[in-house]
């Protein structure tokens, strides 16, 4: 274990990619979902994973989490084959959660400590301190005793982020974290993610908000079963690559430093 920890530290100090996906092909029930995917993510990057529904974004996250074996190729995390690891946390879409389950905000955030505790240890003082700290980071400390089902969509998403932070991860995978939340919450979430990446955490975000990704993210992965581009938004967000990814006709409108993505309709007009 000491040798593995030393290797991981050397990889990070040398500036090696934290996540390496090399010619990955995988899927379910003999049906491939991802084919020949290759990219490398540096430490501290904020990566937007962009593509249509069914394009393999969630499957990619499962492979990075070590929950889905590669059929061909490999996925390396800190230089080792991907496997379930408390240093990686996943934040699912909020519509995939049973909000009727009778737990409080505090209970949900404390769940983030379980991967560190294991099955036999009970939460201690440090775990409770980390839960309190995580709630403060997302400004939900005043809601600690409320039932999770009583919160708004934006508040629930903040609680899920707090649960992720309580796990003390070095890598975060988020699936549509701003879907269905109001504009102030969206702004707050992206500012928090930028802060986490500035502190050295690596974050991958599946998102449909191309304009926001273009403005805020350091790297973009265009994914629709195959990879159609990976790199800085200014290089990857071209009409050609986006149209190949979404199999439709998209227009890029640029106003100063803002980028707006518009889908062209059959009558020739555009809708955002």
PDB file of N, CA, C and O in Angstrom, residues 199-266:
ATOM      1  N   UNK A 199      -8.397  24.531  -6.017  1.00  0.00           N
ATOM      2  CA  UNK A 199      -7.743  23.913  -4.866  1.00  0.00           C
ATOM      3  C   UNK A 199      -7.073  22.585  -5.220  1.00  0.00           C
ATOM      4  O   UNK A 199      -6.455  21.974  -4.352  1.00  0.00           O
ATOM      5  N   UNK A 200      -7.229  22.141  -6.476  1.00  0.00           N
ATOM      6  CA  UNK A 200      -6.559  20.925  -6.908  1.00  0.00           C
ATOM      7  C   UNK A 200      -7.448  19.731  -7.151  1.00  0.00           C
ATOM      8  O   UNK A 200      -6.972  18.681  -7.591  1.00  0.00           O
ATOM      9  N   UNK A 201      -8.749  19.855  -6.884  1.00  0.00           N
ATOM     10  CA  UNK A 201      -9.651  18.751  -7.168  1.00  0.00           C
ATOM     11  C   UNK A 201      -9.969  18.719  -8.663  1.00  0.00           C
ATOM     12  O   UNK A 201     -10.023  19.754  -9.316  1.00  0.00           O
ATOM     13  N   UNK A 202     -10.202  17.535  -9.177  1.00  0.00           N
ATOM     14  CA  UNK A 202     -10.507  17.351 -10.591  1.00  0.00           C
ATOM     15  C   UNK A 202     -11.994  17.040 -10.714  1.00  0.00           C
ATOM     16  O   UNK A 202     -12.515  16.185  -9.988  1.00  0.00           O
ATOM     17  N   UNK A 203     -12.683  17.719 -11.639  1.00  0.00           N
ATOM     18  CA  UNK A 203     -14.137  17.600 -11.711  1.00  0.00           C
ATOM     19  C   UNK A 203     -14.588  17.383 -13.152  1.00  0.00           C
ATOM     20  O   UNK A 203     -14.195  18.121 -14.052  1.00  0.00           O
ATOM     21  N   UNK A 204     -15.413  16.349 -13.342  1.00  0.00           N
ATOM     22  CA  UNK A 204     -16.052  16.089 -14.626  1.00  0.00           C
ATOM     23  C   UNK A 204     -17.547  16.283 -14.454  1.00  0.00           C
ATOM     24  O   UNK A 204     -18.151  15.738 -13.511  1.00  0.00           O
ATOM     25  N   UNK A 205     -18.157  17.063 -15.343  1.00  0.00           N
ATOM     26  CA  UNK A 205     -19.568  17.420 -15.238  1.00  0.00           C
ATOM     27  C   UNK A 205     -20.282  17.071 -16.536  1.00  0.00           C
ATOM     28  O   UNK A 205     -19.942  17.614 -17.602  1.00  0.00           O
ATOM     29  N   UNK A 206     -21.252  16.173 -16.472  1.00  0.00           N
ATOM     30  CA  UNK A 206     -22.127  15.932 -17.614  1.00  0.00           C
ATOM     31  C   UNK A 206     -23.152  17.054 -17.663  1.00  0.00           C
ATOM     32  O   UNK A 206     -23.826  17.334 -16.670  1.00  0.00           O
ATOM     33  N   UNK A 207     -23.270  17.712 -18.809  1.00  0.00           N
ATOM     34  CA  UNK A 207     -24.128  18.882 -18.893  1.00  0.00           C
ATOM     35  C   UNK A 207     -24.694  19.028 -20.297  1.00  0.00           C
ATOM     36  O   UNK A 207     -24.071  18.624 -21.281  1.00  0.00           O
ATOM     37  N   UNK A 208     -25.893  19.632 -20.365  1.00  0.00           N
ATOM     38  CA  UNK A 208     -26.471  19.992 -21.656  1.00  0.00           C
ATOM     39  C   UNK A 208     -26.354  21.487 -21.924  1.00  0.00           C
ATOM     40  O   UNK A 208     -26.750  21.959 -22.995  1.00  0.00           O
ATOM     41  N   UNK A 209     -25.814  22.236 -20.968  1.00  0.00           N
ATOM     42  CA  UNK A 209     -25.714  23.688 -21.105  1.00  0.00           C
ATOM     43  C   UNK A 209     -24.398  24.040 -21.798  1.00  0.00           C
ATOM     44  O   UNK A 209     -23.390  24.344 -21.161  1.00  0.00           O
ATOM     45  N   UNK A 210     -24.405  24.006 -23.123  1.00  0.00           N
ATOM     46  CA  UNK A 210     -23.191  24.220 -23.881  1.00  0.00           C
ATOM     47  C   UNK A 210     -22.640  25.629 -23.700  1.00  0.00           C
ATOM     48  O   UNK A 210     -21.425  25.825 -23.635  1.00  0.00           O
ATOM     49  N   UNK A 211     -23.512  26.607 -23.624  1.00  0.00           N
ATOM     50  CA  UNK A 211     -23.055  27.991 -23.487  1.00  0.00           C
ATOM     51  C   UNK A 211     -22.322  28.192 -22.165  1.00  0.00           C
ATOM     52  O   UNK A 211     -21.273  28.845 -22.118  1.00  0.00           O
ATOM     53  N   UNK A 212     -22.850  27.610 -21.082  1.00  0.00           N
ATOM     54  CA  UNK A 212     -22.195  27.739 -19.774  1.00  0.00           C
ATOM     55  C   UNK A 212     -20.855  27.020 -19.774  1.00  0.00           C
ATOM     56  O   UNK A 212     -19.864  27.536 -19.253  1.00  0.00           O
ATOM     57  N   UNK A 213     -20.806  25.827 -20.370  1.00  0.00           N
ATOM     58  CA  UNK A 213     -19.548  25.084 -20.443  1.00  0.00           C
ATOM     59  C   UNK A 213     -18.508  25.883 -21.223  1.00  0.00           C
ATOM     60  O   UNK A 213     -17.332  25.933 -20.856  1.00  0.00           O
ATOM     61  N   UNK A 214     -18.941  26.523 -22.299  1.00  0.00           N
ATOM     62  CA  UNK A 214     -18.011  27.299 -23.119  1.00  0.00           C
ATOM     63  C   UNK A 214     -17.389  28.440 -22.333  1.00  0.00           C
ATOM     64  O   UNK A 214     -16.226  28.799 -22.554  1.00  0.00           O
ATOM     65  N   UNK A 215     -18.131  29.002 -21.395  1.00  0.00           N
ATOM     66  CA  UNK A 215     -17.644  30.168 -20.658  1.00  0.00           C
ATOM     67  C   UNK A 215     -16.844  29.813 -19.414  1.00  0.00           C
ATOM     68  O   UNK A 215     -15.941  30.547 -19.022  1.00  0.00           O
ATOM     69  N   UNK A 216     -17.146  28.669 -18.781  1.00  0.00           N
ATOM     70  CA  UNK A 216     -16.610  28.402 -17.447  1.00  0.00           C
ATOM     71  C   UNK A 216     -15.613  27.245 -17.375  1.00  0.00           C
ATOM     72  O   UNK A 216     -14.814  27.180 -16.445  1.00  0.00           O
ATOM     73  N   UNK A 217     -15.657  26.299 -18.317  1.00  0.00           N
ATOM     74  CA  UNK A 217     -14.906  25.061 -18.160  1.00  0.00           C
ATOM     75  C   UNK A 217     -13.551  25.140 -18.856  1.00  0.00           C
ATOM     76  O   UNK A 217     -13.408  25.782 -19.899  1.00  0.00           O
ATOM     77  N   UNK A 218     -12.561  24.449 -18.275  1.00  0.00           N
ATOM     78  CA  UNK A 218     -11.222  24.474 -18.854  1.00  0.00           C
ATOM     79  C   UNK A 218     -11.071  23.478 -19.995  1.00  0.00           C
ATOM     80  O   UNK A 218     -10.264  23.689 -20.902  1.00  0.00           O
ATOM     81  N   UNK A 219     -11.835  22.364 -19.946  1.00  0.00           N
ATOM     82  CA  UNK A 219     -11.758  21.330 -20.969  1.00  0.00           C
ATOM     83  C   UNK A 219     -13.166  20.863 -21.307  1.00  0.00           C
ATOM     84  O   UNK A 219     -14.070  20.916 -20.470  1.00  0.00           O
ATOM     85  N   UNK A 220     -13.325  20.379 -22.531  1.00  0.00           N
ATOM     86  CA  UNK A 220     -14.617  19.849 -22.980  1.00  0.00           C
ATOM     87  C   UNK A 220     -14.385  18.507 -23.669  1.00  0.00           C
ATOM     88  O   UNK A 220     -13.451  18.360 -24.471  1.00  0.00           O
ATOM     89  N   UNK A 221     -15.239  17.545 -23.332  1.00  0.00           N
ATOM     90  CA  UNK A 221     -15.253  16.250 -24.014  1.00  0.00           C
ATOM     91  C   UNK A 221     -16.564  16.130 -24.782  1.00  0.00           C
ATOM     92  O   UNK A 221     -17.641  16.224 -24.186  1.00  0.00           O
ATOM     93  N   UNK A 222     -16.483  15.998 -26.101  1.00  0.00           N
ATOM     94  CA  UNK A 222     -17.668  15.792 -26.932  1.00  0.00           C
ATOM     95  C   UNK A 222     -17.847  14.296 -27.133  1.00  0.00           C
ATOM     96  O   UNK A 222     -16.975  13.621 -27.689  1.00  0.00           O
ATOM     97  N   UNK A 223     -19.005  13.768 -26.690  1.00  0.00           N
ATOM     98  CA  UNK A 223     -19.188  12.320 -26.608  1.00  0.00           C
ATOM     99  C   UNK A 223     -20.549  11.913 -27.150  1.00  0.00           C
ATOM    100  O   UNK A 223     -21.587  12.419 -26.707  1.00  0.00           O
ATOM    101  N   UNK A 224     -20.534  11.022 -28.099  1.00  0.00           N
ATOM    102  CA  UNK A 224     -21.754  10.360 -28.572  1.00  0.00           C
ATOM    103  C   UNK A 224     -21.359   8.954 -29.039  1.00  0.00           C
ATOM    104  O   UNK A 224     -21.130   8.725 -30.224  1.00  0.00           O
ATOM    105  N   UNK A 225     -21.184   8.077 -28.052  1.00  0.00           N
ATOM    106  CA  UNK A 225     -20.689   6.712 -28.249  1.00  0.00           C
ATOM    107  C   UNK A 225     -19.216   6.696 -28.643  1.00  0.00           C
ATOM    108  O   UNK A 225     -18.455   5.872 -28.181  1.00  0.00           O
ATOM    109  N   UNK A 226     -18.815   7.601 -29.475  1.00  0.00           N
ATOM    110  CA  UNK A 226     -17.409   7.848 -29.779  1.00  0.00           C
ATOM    111  C   UNK A 226     -17.043   9.260 -29.345  1.00  0.00           C
ATOM    112  O   UNK A 226     -17.922  10.083 -29.115  1.00  0.00           O
ATOM    113  N   UNK A 227     -15.761   9.525 -29.252  1.00  0.00           N
ATOM    114  CA  UNK A 227     -15.307  10.857 -28.892  1.00  0.00           C
ATOM    115  C   UNK A 227     -15.119  11.690 -30.156  1.00  0.00           C
ATOM    116  O   UNK A 227     -14.424  11.273 -31.074  1.00  0.00           O
ATOM    117  N   UNK A 228     -15.724  12.878 -30.173  1.00  0.00           N
ATOM    118  CA  UNK A 228     -15.619  13.751 -31.335  1.00  0.00           C
ATOM    119  C   UNK A 228     -14.724  14.960 -31.075  1.00  0.00           C
ATOM    120  O   UNK A 228     -14.452  15.723 -32.002  1.00  0.00           O
ATOM    121  N   UNK A 229     -14.281  15.118 -29.835  1.00  0.00           N
ATOM    122  CA  UNK A 229     -13.361  16.205 -29.531  1.00  0.00           C
ATOM    123  C   UNK A 229     -13.037  16.249 -28.056  1.00  0.00           C
ATOM    124  O   UNK A 229     -13.861  15.861 -27.224  1.00  0.00           O
ATOM    125  N   UNK A 230     -11.831  16.695 -27.737  1.00  0.00           N
ATOM    126  CA  UNK A 230     -11.438  16.908 -26.336  1.00  0.00           C
ATOM    127  C   UNK A 230     -10.378  18.001 -26.302  1.00  0.00           C
ATOM    128  O   UNK A 230      -9.381  17.954 -27.027  1.00  0.00           O
ATOM    129  N   UNK A 231     -10.620  19.001 -25.450  1.00  0.00           N
ATOM    130  CA  UNK A 231      -9.659  20.089 -25.336  1.00  0.00           C
ATOM    131  C   UNK A 231     -10.341  21.336 -24.821  1.00  0.00           C
ATOM    132  O   UNK A 231     -11.491  21.310 -24.370  1.00  0.00           O
ATOM    133  N   UNK A 232      -9.673  22.480 -24.876  1.00  0.00           N
ATOM    134  CA  UNK A 232     -10.259  23.740 -24.418  1.00  0.00           C
ATOM    135  C   UNK A 232     -11.506  24.083 -25.237  1.00  0.00           C
ATOM    136  O   UNK A 232     -11.584  23.766 -26.430  1.00  0.00           O
ATOM    137  N   UNK A 233     -12.504  24.728 -24.622  1.00  0.00           N
ATOM    138  CA  UNK A 233     -13.737  25.054 -25.341  1.00  0.00           C
ATOM    139  C   UNK A 233     -13.501  25.833 -26.628  1.00  0.00           C
ATOM    140  O   UNK A 233     -14.160  25.581 -27.639  1.00  0.00           O
ATOM    141  N   UNK A 234     -12.554  26.771 -26.604  1.00  0.00           N
ATOM    142  CA  UNK A 234     -12.338  27.599 -27.796  1.00  0.00           C
ATOM    143  C   UNK A 234     -11.842  26.775 -28.984  1.00  0.00           C
ATOM    144  O   UNK A 234     -12.007  27.188 -30.139  1.00  0.00           O
ATOM    145  N   UNK A 235     -11.259  25.614 -28.712  1.00  0.00           N
ATOM    146  CA  UNK A 235     -10.777  24.759 -29.804  1.00  0.00           C
ATOM    147  C   UNK A 235     -11.791  23.680 -30.179  1.00  0.00           C
ATOM    148  O   UNK A 235     -11.922  23.326 -31.343  1.00  0.00           O
ATOM    149  N   UNK A 236     -12.541  23.196 -29.186  1.00  0.00           N
ATOM    150  CA  UNK A 236     -13.437  22.054 -29.410  1.00  0.00           C
ATOM    151  C   UNK A 236     -14.826  22.497 -29.854  1.00  0.00           C
ATOM    152  O   UNK A 236     -15.487  21.811 -30.639  1.00  0.00           O
ATOM    153  N   UNK A 237     -15.282  23.652 -29.365  1.00  0.00           N
ATOM    154  CA  UNK A 237     -16.626  24.109 -29.703  1.00  0.00           C
ATOM    155  C   UNK A 237     -16.629  24.757 -31.083  1.00  0.00           C
ATOM    156  O   UNK A 237     -16.624  25.981 -31.229  1.00  0.00           O
ATOM    157  N   UNK A 238     -16.648  23.917 -32.108  1.00  0.00           N
ATOM    158  CA  UNK A 238     -16.814  24.379 -33.477  1.00  0.00           C
ATOM    159  C   UNK A 238     -18.114  23.803 -34.010  1.00  0.00           C
ATOM    160  O   UNK A 238     -18.601  22.773 -33.532  1.00  0.00           O
ATOM    161  N   UNK A 239     -18.688  24.471 -34.998  1.00  0.00           N
ATOM    162  CA  UNK A 239     -19.947  23.976 -35.550  1.00  0.00           C
ATOM    163  C   UNK A 239     -19.787  22.570 -36.115  1.00  0.00           C
ATOM    164  O   UNK A 239     -20.660  21.712 -35.963  1.00  0.00           O
ATOM    165  N   UNK A 240     -18.660  22.306 -36.748  1.00  0.00           N
ATOM    166  CA  UNK A 240     -18.443  20.987 -37.344  1.00  0.00           C
ATOM    167  C   UNK A 240     -18.449  19.886 -36.283  1.00  0.00           C
ATOM    168  O   UNK A 240     -19.154  18.873 -36.420  1.00  0.00           O
ATOM    169  N   UNK A 241     -17.691  20.061 -35.206  1.00  0.00           N
ATOM    170  CA  UNK A 241     -17.602  19.026 -34.180  1.00  0.00           C
ATOM    171  C   UNK A 241     -18.912  18.882 -33.411  1.00  0.00           C
ATOM    172  O   UNK A 241     -19.329  17.764 -33.084  1.00  0.00           O
ATOM    173  N   UNK A 242     -19.575  19.998 -33.123  1.00  0.00           N
ATOM    174  CA  UNK A 242     -20.852  19.913 -32.420  1.00  0.00           C
ATOM    175  C   UNK A 242     -21.916  19.228 -33.261  1.00  0.00           C
ATOM    176  O   UNK A 242     -22.712  18.432 -32.760  1.00  0.00           O
ATOM    177  N   UNK A 243     -21.939  19.528 -34.561  1.00  0.00           N
ATOM    178  CA  UNK A 243     -22.921  18.896 -35.435  1.00  0.00           C
ATOM    179  C   UNK A 243     -22.673  17.401 -35.561  1.00  0.00           C
ATOM    180  O   UNK A 243     -23.613  16.601 -35.614  1.00  0.00           O
ATOM    181  N   UNK A 244     -21.410  16.987 -35.574  1.00  0.00           N
ATOM    182  CA  UNK A 244     -21.091  15.560 -35.622  1.00  0.00           C
ATOM    183  C   UNK A 244     -21.490  14.880 -34.317  1.00  0.00           C
ATOM    184  O   UNK A 244     -21.965  13.737 -34.306  1.00  0.00           O
ATOM    185  N   UNK A 245     -21.317  15.582 -33.198  1.00  0.00           N
ATOM    186  CA  UNK A 245     -21.650  15.011 -31.896  1.00  0.00           C
ATOM    187  C   UNK A 245     -23.147  14.839 -31.724  1.00  0.00           C
ATOM    188  O   UNK A 245     -23.615  13.789 -31.269  1.00  0.00           O
ATOM    189  N   UNK A 246     -23.915  15.851 -32.088  1.00  0.00           N
ATOM    190  CA  UNK A 246     -25.351  15.827 -31.846  1.00  0.00           C
ATOM    191  C   UNK A 246     -26.155  15.374 -33.058  1.00  0.00           C
ATOM    192  O   UNK A 246     -27.380  15.280 -32.977  1.00  0.00           O
ATOM    193  N   UNK A 247     -25.480  15.138 -34.167  1.00  0.00           N
ATOM    194  CA  UNK A 247     -26.154  14.688 -35.383  1.00  0.00           C
ATOM    195  C   UNK A 247     -27.290  15.636 -35.754  1.00  0.00           C
ATOM    196  O   UNK A 247     -28.403  15.232 -36.093  1.00  0.00           O
ATOM    197  N   UNK A 248     -27.009  16.924 -35.652  1.00  0.00           N
ATOM    198  CA  UNK A 248     -27.992  17.945 -35.997  1.00  0.00           C
ATOM    199  C   UNK A 248     -27.216  19.178 -36.426  1.00  0.00           C
ATOM    200  O   UNK A 248     -25.990  19.172 -36.474  1.00  0.00           O
ATOM    201  N   UNK A 249     -27.935  20.248 -36.731  1.00  0.00           N
ATOM    202  CA  UNK A 249     -27.251  21.467 -37.175  1.00  0.00           C
ATOM    203  C   UNK A 249     -27.324  22.506 -36.073  1.00  0.00           C
ATOM    204  O   UNK A 249     -28.399  23.007 -35.719  1.00  0.00           O
ATOM    205  N   UNK A 250     -26.181  22.832 -35.505  1.00  0.00           N
ATOM    206  CA  UNK A 250     -26.085  23.831 -34.448  1.00  0.00           C
ATOM    207  C   UNK A 250     -25.303  25.038 -34.952  1.00  0.00           C
ATOM    208  O   UNK A 250     -24.386  24.907 -35.756  1.00  0.00           O
ATOM    209  N   UNK A 251     -25.683  26.190 -34.458  1.00  0.00           N
ATOM    210  CA  UNK A 251     -24.981  27.426 -34.792  1.00  0.00           C
ATOM    211  C   UNK A 251     -24.345  27.987 -33.531  1.00  0.00           C
ATOM    212  O   UNK A 251     -24.927  27.909 -32.447  1.00  0.00           O
ATOM    213  N   UNK A 252     -23.149  28.551 -33.671  1.00  0.00           N
ATOM    214  CA  UNK A 252     -22.489  29.225 -32.568  1.00  0.00           C
ATOM    215  C   UNK A 252     -22.573  30.724 -32.781  1.00  0.00           C
ATOM    216  O   UNK A 252     -22.142  31.235 -33.812  1.00  0.00           O
ATOM    217  N   UNK A 253     -23.155  31.418 -31.810  1.00  0.00           N
ATOM    218  CA  UNK A 253     -23.230  32.873 -31.861  1.00  0.00           C
ATOM    219  C   UNK A 253     -22.305  33.428 -30.793  1.00  0.00           C
ATOM    220  O   UNK A 253     -22.379  33.039 -29.626  1.00  0.00           O
ATOM    221  N   UNK A 254     -21.408  34.329 -31.167  1.00  0.00           N
ATOM    222  CA  UNK A 254     -20.435  34.879 -30.234  1.00  0.00           C
ATOM    223  C   UNK A 254     -20.670  36.376 -30.075  1.00  0.00           C
ATOM    224  O   UNK A 254     -20.717  37.114 -31.053  1.00  0.00           O
ATOM    225  N   UNK A 255     -20.846  36.775 -28.797  1.00  0.00           N
ATOM    226  CA  UNK A 255     -20.984  38.192 -28.474  1.00  0.00           C
ATOM    227  C   UNK A 255     -19.887  38.529 -27.465  1.00  0.00           C
ATOM    228  O   UNK A 255     -20.016  38.263 -26.269  1.00  0.00           O
ATOM    229  N   UNK A 256     -18.780  39.099 -27.939  1.00  0.00           N
ATOM    230  CA  UNK A 256     -17.643  39.341 -27.058  1.00  0.00           C
ATOM    231  C   UNK A 256     -17.098  38.023 -26.548  1.00  0.00           C
ATOM    232  O   UNK A 256     -16.719  37.161 -27.332  1.00  0.00           O
ATOM    233  N   UNK A 257     -17.093  37.857 -25.201  1.00  0.00           N
ATOM    234  CA  UNK A 257     -16.589  36.613 -24.631  1.00  0.00           C
ATOM    235  C   UNK A 257     -17.705  35.612 -24.355  1.00  0.00           C
ATOM    236  O   UNK A 257     -17.473  34.555 -23.756  1.00  0.00           O
ATOM    237  N   UNK A 258     -18.921  35.897 -24.785  1.00  0.00           N
ATOM    238  CA  UNK A 258     -20.042  34.973 -24.579  1.00  0.00           C
ATOM    239  C   UNK A 258     -20.267  34.131 -25.828  1.00  0.00           C
ATOM    240  O   UNK A 258     -20.153  34.621 -26.951  1.00  0.00           O
ATOM    241  N   UNK A 259     -20.603  32.861 -25.591  1.00  0.00           N
ATOM    242  CA  UNK A 259     -20.919  31.942 -26.679  1.00  0.00           C
ATOM    243  C   UNK A 259     -22.315  31.392 -26.444  1.00  0.00           C
ATOM    244  O   UNK A 259     -22.622  30.868 -25.377  1.00  0.00           O
ATOM    245  N   UNK A 260     -23.181  31.517 -27.429  1.00  0.00           N
ATOM    246  CA  UNK A 260     -24.534  30.972 -27.349  1.00  0.00           C
ATOM    247  C   UNK A 260     -24.692  29.927 -28.438  1.00  0.00           C
ATOM    248  O   UNK A 260     -24.349  30.163 -29.597  1.00  0.00           O
ATOM    249  N   UNK A 261     -25.192  28.750 -28.038  1.00  0.00           N
ATOM    250  CA  UNK A 261     -25.391  27.662 -28.986  1.00  0.00           C
ATOM    251  C   UNK A 261     -26.861  27.631 -29.371  1.00  0.00           C
ATOM    252  O   UNK A 261     -27.747  27.600 -28.518  1.00  0.00           O
ATOM    253  N   UNK A 262     -27.129  27.634 -30.675  1.00  0.00           N
ATOM    254  CA  UNK A 262     -28.483  27.689 -31.198  1.00  0.00           C
ATOM    255  C   UNK A 262     -28.703  26.497 -32.116  1.00  0.00           C
ATOM    256  O   UNK A 262     -27.854  26.177 -32.950  1.00  0.00           O
ATOM    257  N   UNK A 263     -29.860  25.824 -31.948  1.00  0.00           N
ATOM    258  CA  UNK A 263     -30.212  24.727 -32.835  1.00  0.00           C
ATOM    259  C   UNK A 263     -31.104  25.263 -33.953  1.00  0.00           C
ATOM    260  O   UNK A 263     -32.108  25.931 -33.703  1.00  0.00           O
ATOM    261  N   UNK A 264     -30.727  24.967 -35.175  1.00  0.00           N
ATOM    262  CA  UNK A 264     -31.491  25.465 -36.327  1.00  0.00           C
ATOM    263  C   UNK A 264     -32.689  24.578 -36.571  1.00  0.00           C
ATOM    264  O   UNK A 264     -32.587  23.362 -36.641  1.00  0.00           O
ATOM    265  N   UNK A 265     -33.884  25.195 -36.676  1.00  0.00           N
ATOM    266  CA  UNK A 265     -35.114  24.451 -36.891  1.00  0.00           C
ATOM    267  C   UNK A 265     -35.365  24.233 -38.368  1.00  0.00           C
ATOM    268  O   UNK A 265     -34.668  24.760 -39.224  1.00  0.00           O
ATOM    269  N   UNK A 266     -36.404  23.444 -38.662  1.00  0.00           N
ATOM    270  CA  UNK A 266     -36.676  23.093 -40.072  1.00  0.00           C
ATOM    271  C   UNK A 266     -37.016  24.295 -40.916  1.00  0.00           C
ATOM    272  O   UNK A 266     -36.746  24.307 -42.129  1.00  0.00           O
TER     273      UNK A 266
END
